[in-house]
Each structure stands twice: as C-alpha cells, then as structure tokens.
XYZ file of N, CA and C in Angstrom:
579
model
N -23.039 46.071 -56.112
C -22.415 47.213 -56.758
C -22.536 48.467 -55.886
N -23.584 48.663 -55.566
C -23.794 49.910 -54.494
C -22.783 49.837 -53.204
N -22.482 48.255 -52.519
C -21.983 48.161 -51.586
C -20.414 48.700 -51.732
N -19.996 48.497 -53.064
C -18.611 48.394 -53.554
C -18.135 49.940 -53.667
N -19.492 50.696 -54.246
C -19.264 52.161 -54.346
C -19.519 52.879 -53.169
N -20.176 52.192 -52.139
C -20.128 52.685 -51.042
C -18.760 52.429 -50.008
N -18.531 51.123 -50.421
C -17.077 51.190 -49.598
C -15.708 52.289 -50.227
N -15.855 52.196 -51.204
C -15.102 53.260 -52.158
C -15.055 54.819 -51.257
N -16.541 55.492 -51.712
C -16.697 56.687 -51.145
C -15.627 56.548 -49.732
N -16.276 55.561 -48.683
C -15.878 56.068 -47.662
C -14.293 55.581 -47.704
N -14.118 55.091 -47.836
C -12.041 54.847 -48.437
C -11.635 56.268 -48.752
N -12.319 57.043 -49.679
C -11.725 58.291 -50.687
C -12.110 59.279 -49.224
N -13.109 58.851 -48.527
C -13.276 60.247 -47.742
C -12.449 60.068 -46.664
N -12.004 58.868 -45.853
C -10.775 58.886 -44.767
C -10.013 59.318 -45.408
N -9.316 58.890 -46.729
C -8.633 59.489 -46.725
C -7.898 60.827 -47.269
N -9.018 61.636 -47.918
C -9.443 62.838 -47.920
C -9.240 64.120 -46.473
N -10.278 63.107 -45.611
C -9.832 63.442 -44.243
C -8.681 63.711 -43.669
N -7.750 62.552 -43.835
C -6.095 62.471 -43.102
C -5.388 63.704 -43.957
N -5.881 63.974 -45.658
C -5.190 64.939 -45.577
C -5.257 66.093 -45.432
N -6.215 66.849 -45.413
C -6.828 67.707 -44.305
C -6.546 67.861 -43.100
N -6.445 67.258 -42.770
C -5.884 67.396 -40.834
C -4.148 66.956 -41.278
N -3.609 66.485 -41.982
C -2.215 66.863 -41.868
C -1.882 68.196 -42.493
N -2.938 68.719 -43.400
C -2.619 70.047 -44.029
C -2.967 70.979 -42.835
N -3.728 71.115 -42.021
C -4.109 71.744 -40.916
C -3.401 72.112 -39.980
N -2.355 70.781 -39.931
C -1.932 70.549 -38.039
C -0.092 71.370 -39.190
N 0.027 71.254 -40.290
C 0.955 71.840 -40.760
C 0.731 73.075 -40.738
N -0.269 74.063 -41.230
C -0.568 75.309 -40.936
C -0.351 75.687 -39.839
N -1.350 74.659 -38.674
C -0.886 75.156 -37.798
C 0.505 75.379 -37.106
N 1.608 74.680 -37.059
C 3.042 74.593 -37.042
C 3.623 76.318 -37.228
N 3.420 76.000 -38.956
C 3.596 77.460 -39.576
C 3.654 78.500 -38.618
N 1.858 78.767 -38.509
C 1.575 80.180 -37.817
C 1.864 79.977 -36.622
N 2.205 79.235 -35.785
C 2.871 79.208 -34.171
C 4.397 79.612 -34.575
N 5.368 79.279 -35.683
C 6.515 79.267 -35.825
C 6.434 80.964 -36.212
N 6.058 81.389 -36.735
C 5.659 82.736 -37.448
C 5.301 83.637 -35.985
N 4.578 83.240 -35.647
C 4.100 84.256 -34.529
C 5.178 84.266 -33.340
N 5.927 82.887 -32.860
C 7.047 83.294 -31.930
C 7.933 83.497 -32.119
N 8.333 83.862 -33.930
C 9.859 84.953 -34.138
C 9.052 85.850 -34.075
N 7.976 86.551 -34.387
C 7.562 88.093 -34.668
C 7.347 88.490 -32.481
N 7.110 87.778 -32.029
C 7.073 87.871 -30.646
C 8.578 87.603 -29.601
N 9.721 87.092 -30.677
C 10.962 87.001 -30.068
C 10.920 88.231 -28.823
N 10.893 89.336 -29.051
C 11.780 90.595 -28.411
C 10.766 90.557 -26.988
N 9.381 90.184 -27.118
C 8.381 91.198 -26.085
C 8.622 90.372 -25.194
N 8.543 90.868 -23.804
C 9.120 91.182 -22.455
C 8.477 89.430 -22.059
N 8.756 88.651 -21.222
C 8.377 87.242 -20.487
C 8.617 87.939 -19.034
N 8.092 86.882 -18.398
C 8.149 86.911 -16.871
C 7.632 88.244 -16.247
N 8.216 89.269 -15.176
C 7.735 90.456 -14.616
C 7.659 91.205 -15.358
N 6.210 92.412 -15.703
C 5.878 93.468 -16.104
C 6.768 93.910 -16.002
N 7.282 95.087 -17.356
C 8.182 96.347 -16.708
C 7.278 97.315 -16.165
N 8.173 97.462 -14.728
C 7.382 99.061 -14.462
C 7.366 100.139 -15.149
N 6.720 100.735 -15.878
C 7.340 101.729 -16.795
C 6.104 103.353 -15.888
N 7.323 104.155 -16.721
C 6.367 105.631 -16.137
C 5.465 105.589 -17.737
N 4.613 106.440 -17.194
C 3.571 106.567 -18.854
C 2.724 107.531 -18.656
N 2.700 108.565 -19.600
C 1.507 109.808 -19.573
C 0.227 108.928 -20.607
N -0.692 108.882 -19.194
C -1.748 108.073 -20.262
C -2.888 109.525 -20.284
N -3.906 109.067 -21.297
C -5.251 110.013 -21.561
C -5.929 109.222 -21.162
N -7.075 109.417 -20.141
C -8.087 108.663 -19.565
C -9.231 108.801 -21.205
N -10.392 108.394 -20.481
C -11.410 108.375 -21.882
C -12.259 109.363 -21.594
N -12.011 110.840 -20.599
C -12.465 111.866 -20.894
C -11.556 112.992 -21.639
N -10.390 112.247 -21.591
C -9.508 112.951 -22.333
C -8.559 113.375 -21.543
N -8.684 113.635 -20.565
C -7.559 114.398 -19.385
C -6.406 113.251 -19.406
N -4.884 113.905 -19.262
C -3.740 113.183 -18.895
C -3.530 113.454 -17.632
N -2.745 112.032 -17.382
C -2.129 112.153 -16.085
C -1.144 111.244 -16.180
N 0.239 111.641 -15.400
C 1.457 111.020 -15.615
C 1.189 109.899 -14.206
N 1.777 108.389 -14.809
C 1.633 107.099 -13.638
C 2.061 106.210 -14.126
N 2.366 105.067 -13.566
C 3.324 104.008 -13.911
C 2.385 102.918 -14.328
N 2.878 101.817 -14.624
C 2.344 99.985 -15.552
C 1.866 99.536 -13.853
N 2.360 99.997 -12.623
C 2.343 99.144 -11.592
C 0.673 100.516 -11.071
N 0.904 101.175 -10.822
C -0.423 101.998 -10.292
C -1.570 101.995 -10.832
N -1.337 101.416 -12.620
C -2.786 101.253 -13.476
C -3.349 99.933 -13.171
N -2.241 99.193 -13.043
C -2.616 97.520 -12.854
C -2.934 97.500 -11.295
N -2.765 98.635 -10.616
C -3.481 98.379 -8.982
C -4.600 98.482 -8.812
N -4.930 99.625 -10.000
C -6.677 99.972 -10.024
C -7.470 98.961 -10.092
N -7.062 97.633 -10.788
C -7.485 96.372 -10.919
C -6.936 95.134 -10.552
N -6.970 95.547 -8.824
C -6.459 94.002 -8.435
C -7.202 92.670 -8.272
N -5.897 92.338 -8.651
C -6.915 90.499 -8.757
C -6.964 90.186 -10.223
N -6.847 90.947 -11.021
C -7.293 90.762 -12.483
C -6.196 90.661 -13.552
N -6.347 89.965 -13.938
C -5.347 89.768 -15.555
C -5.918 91.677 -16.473
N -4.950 91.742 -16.809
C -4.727 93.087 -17.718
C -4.415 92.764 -19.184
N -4.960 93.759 -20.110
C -4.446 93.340 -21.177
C -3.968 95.177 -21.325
N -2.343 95.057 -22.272
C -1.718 96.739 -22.586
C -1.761 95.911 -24.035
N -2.527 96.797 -25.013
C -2.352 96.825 -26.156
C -1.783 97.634 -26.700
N -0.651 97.543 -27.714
C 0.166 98.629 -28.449
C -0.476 99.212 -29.705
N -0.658 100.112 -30.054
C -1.585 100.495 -31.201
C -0.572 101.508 -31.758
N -0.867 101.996 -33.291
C -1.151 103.476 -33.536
C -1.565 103.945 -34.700
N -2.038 104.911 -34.619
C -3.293 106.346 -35.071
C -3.147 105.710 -37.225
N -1.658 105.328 -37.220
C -1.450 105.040 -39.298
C -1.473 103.342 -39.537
N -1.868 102.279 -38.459
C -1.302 101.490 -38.313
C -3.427 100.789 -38.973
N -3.002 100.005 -40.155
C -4.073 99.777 -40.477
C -4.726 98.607 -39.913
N -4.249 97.688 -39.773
C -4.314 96.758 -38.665
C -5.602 96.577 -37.613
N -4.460 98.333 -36.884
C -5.035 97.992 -35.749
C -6.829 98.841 -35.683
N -6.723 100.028 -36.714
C -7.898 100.165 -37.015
C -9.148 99.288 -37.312
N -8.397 97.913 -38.215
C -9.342 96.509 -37.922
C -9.970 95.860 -37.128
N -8.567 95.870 -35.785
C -8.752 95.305 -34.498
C -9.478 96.388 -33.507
N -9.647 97.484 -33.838
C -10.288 98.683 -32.529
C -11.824 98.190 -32.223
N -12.469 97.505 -32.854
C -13.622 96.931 -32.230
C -13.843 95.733 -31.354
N -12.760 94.957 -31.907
C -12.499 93.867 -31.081
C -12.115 94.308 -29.049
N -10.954 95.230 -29.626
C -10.363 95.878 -28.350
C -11.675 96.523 -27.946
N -12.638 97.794 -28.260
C -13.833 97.979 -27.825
C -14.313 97.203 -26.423
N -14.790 96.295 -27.443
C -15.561 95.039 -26.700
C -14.896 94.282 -25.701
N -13.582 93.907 -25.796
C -12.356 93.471 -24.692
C -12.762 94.122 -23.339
N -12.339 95.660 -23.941
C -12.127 96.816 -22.525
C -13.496 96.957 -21.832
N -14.842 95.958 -22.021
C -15.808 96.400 -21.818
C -16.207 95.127 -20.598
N -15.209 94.151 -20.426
C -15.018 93.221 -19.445
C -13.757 92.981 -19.278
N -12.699 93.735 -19.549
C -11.344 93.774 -18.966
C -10.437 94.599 -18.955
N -9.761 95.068 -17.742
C -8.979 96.253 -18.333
C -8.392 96.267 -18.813
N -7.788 97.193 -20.100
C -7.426 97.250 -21.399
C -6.388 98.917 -21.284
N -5.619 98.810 -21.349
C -4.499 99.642 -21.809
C -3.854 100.147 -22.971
N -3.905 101.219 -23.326
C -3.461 101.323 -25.280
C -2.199 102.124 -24.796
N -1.670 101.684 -25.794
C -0.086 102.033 -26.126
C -0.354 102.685 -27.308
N -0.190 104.100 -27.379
C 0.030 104.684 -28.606
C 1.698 104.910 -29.573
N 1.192 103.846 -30.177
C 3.319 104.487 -30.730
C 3.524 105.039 -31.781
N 4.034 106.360 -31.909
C 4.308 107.261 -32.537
C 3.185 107.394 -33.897
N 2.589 108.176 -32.346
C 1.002 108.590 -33.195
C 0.757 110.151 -32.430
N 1.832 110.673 -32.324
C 1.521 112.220 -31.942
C 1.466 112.418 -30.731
N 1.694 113.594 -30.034
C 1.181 114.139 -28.971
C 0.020 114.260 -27.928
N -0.144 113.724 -26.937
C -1.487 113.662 -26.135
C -2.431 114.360 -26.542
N -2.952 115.376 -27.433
C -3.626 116.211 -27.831
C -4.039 115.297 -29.163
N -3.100 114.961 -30.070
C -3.281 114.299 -31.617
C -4.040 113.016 -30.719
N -3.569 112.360 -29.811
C -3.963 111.210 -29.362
C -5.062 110.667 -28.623
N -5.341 112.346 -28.170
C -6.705 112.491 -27.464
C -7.316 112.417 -28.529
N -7.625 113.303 -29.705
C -8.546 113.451 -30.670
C -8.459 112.067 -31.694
N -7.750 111.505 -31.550
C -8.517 110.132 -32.660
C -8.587 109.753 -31.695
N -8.436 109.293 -30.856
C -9.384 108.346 -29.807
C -11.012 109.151 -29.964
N -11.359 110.427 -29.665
C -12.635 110.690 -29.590
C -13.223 110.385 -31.046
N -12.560 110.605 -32.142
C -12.990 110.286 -33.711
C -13.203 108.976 -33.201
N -12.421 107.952 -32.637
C -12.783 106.838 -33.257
C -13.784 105.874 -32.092
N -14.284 106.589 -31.275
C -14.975 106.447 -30.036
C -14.419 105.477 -29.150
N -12.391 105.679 -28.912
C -11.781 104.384 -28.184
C -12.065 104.571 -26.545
N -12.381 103.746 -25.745
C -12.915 104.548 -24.533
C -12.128 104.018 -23.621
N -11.163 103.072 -24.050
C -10.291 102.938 -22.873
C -8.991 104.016 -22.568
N -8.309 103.979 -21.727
C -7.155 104.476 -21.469
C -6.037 103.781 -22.130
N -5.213 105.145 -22.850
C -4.051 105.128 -23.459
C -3.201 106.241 -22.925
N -1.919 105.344 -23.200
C -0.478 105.830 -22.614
C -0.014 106.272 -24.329
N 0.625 107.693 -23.865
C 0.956 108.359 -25.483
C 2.772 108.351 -25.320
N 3.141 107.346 -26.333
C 4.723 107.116 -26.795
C 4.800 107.493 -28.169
N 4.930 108.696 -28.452
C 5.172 110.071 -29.601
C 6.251 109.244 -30.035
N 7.540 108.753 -29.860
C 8.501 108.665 -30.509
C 8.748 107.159 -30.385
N 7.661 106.263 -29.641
C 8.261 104.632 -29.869
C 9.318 104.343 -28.689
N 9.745 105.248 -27.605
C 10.562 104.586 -26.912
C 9.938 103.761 -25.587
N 8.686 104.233 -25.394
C 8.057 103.154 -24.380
C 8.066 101.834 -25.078
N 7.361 101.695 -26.269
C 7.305 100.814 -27.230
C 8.689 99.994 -27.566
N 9.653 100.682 -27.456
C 11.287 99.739 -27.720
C 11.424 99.292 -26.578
N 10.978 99.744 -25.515
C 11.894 99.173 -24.357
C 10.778 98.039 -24.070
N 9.752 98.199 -24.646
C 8.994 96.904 -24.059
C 9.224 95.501 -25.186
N 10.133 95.917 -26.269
C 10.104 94.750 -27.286
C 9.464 94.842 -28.464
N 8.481 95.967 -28.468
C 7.797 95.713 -29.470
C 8.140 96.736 -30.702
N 8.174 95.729 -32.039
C 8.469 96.866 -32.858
C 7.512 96.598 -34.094
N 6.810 96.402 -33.888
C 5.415 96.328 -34.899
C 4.068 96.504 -34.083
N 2.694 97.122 -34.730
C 1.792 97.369 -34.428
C 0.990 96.682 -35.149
N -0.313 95.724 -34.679
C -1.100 96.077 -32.823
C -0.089 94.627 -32.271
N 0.005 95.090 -31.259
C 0.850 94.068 -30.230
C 0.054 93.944 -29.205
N -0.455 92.895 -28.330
C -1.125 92.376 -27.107
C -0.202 92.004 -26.389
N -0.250 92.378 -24.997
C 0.639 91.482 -24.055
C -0.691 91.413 -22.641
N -0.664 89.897 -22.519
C -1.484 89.948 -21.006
C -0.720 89.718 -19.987
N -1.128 90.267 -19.156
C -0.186 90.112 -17.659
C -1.370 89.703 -16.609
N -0.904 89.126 -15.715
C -1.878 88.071 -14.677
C -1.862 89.058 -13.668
N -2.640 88.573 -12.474
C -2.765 89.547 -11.393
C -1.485 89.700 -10.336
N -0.712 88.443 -10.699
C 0.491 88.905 -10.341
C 1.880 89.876 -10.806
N 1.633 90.365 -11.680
C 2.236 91.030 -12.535
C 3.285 90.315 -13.679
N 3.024 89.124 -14.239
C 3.612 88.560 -14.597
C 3.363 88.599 -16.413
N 4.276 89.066 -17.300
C 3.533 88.466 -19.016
C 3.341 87.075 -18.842
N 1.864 86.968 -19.278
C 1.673 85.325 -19.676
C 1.790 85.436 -21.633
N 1.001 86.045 -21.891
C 0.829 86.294 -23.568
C 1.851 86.762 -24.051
N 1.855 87.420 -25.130
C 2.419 88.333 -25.975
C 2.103 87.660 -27.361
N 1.008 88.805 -28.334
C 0.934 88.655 -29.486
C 1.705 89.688 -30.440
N 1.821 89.926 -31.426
C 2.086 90.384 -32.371
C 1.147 90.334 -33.780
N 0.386 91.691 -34.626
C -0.042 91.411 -35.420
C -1.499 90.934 -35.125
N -2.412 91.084 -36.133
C -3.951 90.794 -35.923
C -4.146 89.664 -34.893
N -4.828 89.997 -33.784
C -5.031 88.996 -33.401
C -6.948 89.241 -32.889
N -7.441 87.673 -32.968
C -9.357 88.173 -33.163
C -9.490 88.314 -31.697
N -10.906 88.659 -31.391
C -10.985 89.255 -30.221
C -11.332 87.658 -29.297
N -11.568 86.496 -29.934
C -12.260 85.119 -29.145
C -10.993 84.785 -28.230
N -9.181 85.110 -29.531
C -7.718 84.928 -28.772
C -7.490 85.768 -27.684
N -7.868 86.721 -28.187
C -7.848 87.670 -26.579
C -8.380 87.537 -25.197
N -9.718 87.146 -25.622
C -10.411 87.138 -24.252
C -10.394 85.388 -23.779
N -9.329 84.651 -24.692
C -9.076 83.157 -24.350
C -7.907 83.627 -23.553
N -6.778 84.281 -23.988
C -5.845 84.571 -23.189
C -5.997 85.105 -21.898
N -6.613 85.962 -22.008
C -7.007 87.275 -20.556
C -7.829 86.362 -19.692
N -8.895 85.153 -20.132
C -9.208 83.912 -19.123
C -8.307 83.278 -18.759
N -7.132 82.487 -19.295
C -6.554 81.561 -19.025
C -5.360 82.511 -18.044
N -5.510 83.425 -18.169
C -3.998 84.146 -17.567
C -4.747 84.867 -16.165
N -6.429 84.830 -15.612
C -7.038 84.695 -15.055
C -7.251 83.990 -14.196
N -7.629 82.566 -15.104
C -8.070 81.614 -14.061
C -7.187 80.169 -13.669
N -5.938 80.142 -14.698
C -5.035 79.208 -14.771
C -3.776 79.545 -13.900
N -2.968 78.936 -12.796
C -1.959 79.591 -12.015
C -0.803 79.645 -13.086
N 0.061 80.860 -13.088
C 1.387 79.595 -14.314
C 1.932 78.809 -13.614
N 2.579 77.603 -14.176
C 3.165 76.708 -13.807
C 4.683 77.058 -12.681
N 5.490 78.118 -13.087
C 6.208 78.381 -12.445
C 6.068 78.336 -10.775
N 4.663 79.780 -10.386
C 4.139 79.497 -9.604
C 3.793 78.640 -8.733
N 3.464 77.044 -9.232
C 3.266 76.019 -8.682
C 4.308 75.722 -7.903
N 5.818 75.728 -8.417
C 6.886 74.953 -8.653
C 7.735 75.054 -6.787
N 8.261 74.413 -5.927
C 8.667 74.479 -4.694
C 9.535 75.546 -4.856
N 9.226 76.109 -3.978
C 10.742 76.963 -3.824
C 12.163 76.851 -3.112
C-alpha cells in the first residue's frame, strides 16, 4: 500500500512538474513577445551620434556628442539609460542604475524633466552620480526610438546597440547584458566580408 501511494505521489508530481514548466516557458513567450513590440522603434546596429548637453555629477554642463562620451571609455560596452525626474518606474530602478554606474559607464537620458538646472537638482536630491544628457522636450529621446521611460540601450565597444530594453528592467539583466555585449563578439562581426 505505501508502495502504491508512493508511486502515485510521484506520478501527481511529474506531472505537476510538466505543468509548471509549460506554464513557465509560456510566460516566458509572453514577456519576450511584450518586450520586443514595446522595443520595436529603439535604434539596432550603429549608435546614433547624437550632440547632447550632459551634467557631469558635479553638476557642471558641457555640450558633446554619444561618440566623445563613449571614447572616454574605450574598450568597454556602455550602457545610456533614458530616465525622467515624474517617471515612477524609474525612481524604482535609480538604485539598480546606482550600482550599474559603479562598474560601468552609465549615461542618463533625461526626457522632459526640465532644464539643466531642474536636472542638476534632482539628480543631487536623489544622490544620481552618473552623467546625464538633459532632453527638456523629448527630442533626443524621439530620435533615438524611445517613447516610454526607463529605457536601457547597451552598446559594445564598437559602437554598436546590442540591447535595448524598455520598462523595469532588474539590475542582474543589466549587468548580464553590459557582460555579454562585453565579452561576447556579435555574430555579425564574425561573418566574412
């Protein structure tokens, strides 16, 4: 009798199991299908060069391009995060980013969150210490694709988007991306010319 209820249990728990991992590998489907329409628009292949008045993290601006910030760090995968100042989100995610910018360089996109001055001062409220580029009206932000906030895009040391997120993303996806877009060649790359 024990043997019978023991074969039982484990019958009910395979297949308990199978449906669990088909409910899983369906979720997962979902949120990949979900995340690459909300990521349709953002930029693939070469960085845009863009001009950008960024605020360093003493606060001072200085006007410079996507290609002169990403020189400061050659060799290195970049991450430009899009943020802004009403965007509740990304107030969630500002610790994650924190900790990011504290082993990678990290870029904030402010979109239409005020004037270098408004943009300087919540950054010091909210102790953000990386460098942000201030887009008052969203048009750096349109031309790069993005029309929701917080948006991630990583770019490799060749200047290339490998990523592009949209929407919460945890800080383990980030710094999985900013490795793999690091230490993985893209495939293109490989390919003969």
């Amino acid at each position: 009798m024990l043997k019978a209820l023991a074969t039982r249990a484990a019958q009910s728990l395979r297949k308990s199991w199978k449906q669990h991992l088909a409910t899983l590998a369906l979720a997962w489907v979902a949120i990949v299908a979900v995340d690459t329409w909300r990521t349709r628009d953002l930029p693939q292949g070469p960085a845009p060069d863009v001009a950008l008045v960024a605020i360093t993290s003493a606060g001072a601006t200085a006007p410079t391009t996507l290609a002169q910030w990403r020189a400061q760090h050659p060799g290195q995968a970049v991450a430009v995060h899009f943020w802004a100042e009403w965007c509740s989100i990304c107030k969630l995610e500002e610790p994650s980013i924190a900790s990011l910018s504290a082993d990678w360089p990290v870029l904030g996109v402010a979109m239409q969150s005020g004037n270098a001055e408004k943009v300087a001062q919540v950054q010091r409220q909210r102790s953000m210490v990386w460098p942000t580029a201030v887009d008052p009206q969203g048009t750096l932000s349109r031309s790069w694709g993005v029309r929701a906030v917080p948006a991630l895009l990583v770019i490799d040391a060749h200047g290339q988007v490998r990523f592009a997120t949209s929407g919460y993303t945890p800080e383990w996806a980030m710094r999985l991306r900013l490795w793999w877009a690091q230490t993985v060649p893209q495939w293109s790359a490989m390919l003969p010319k």
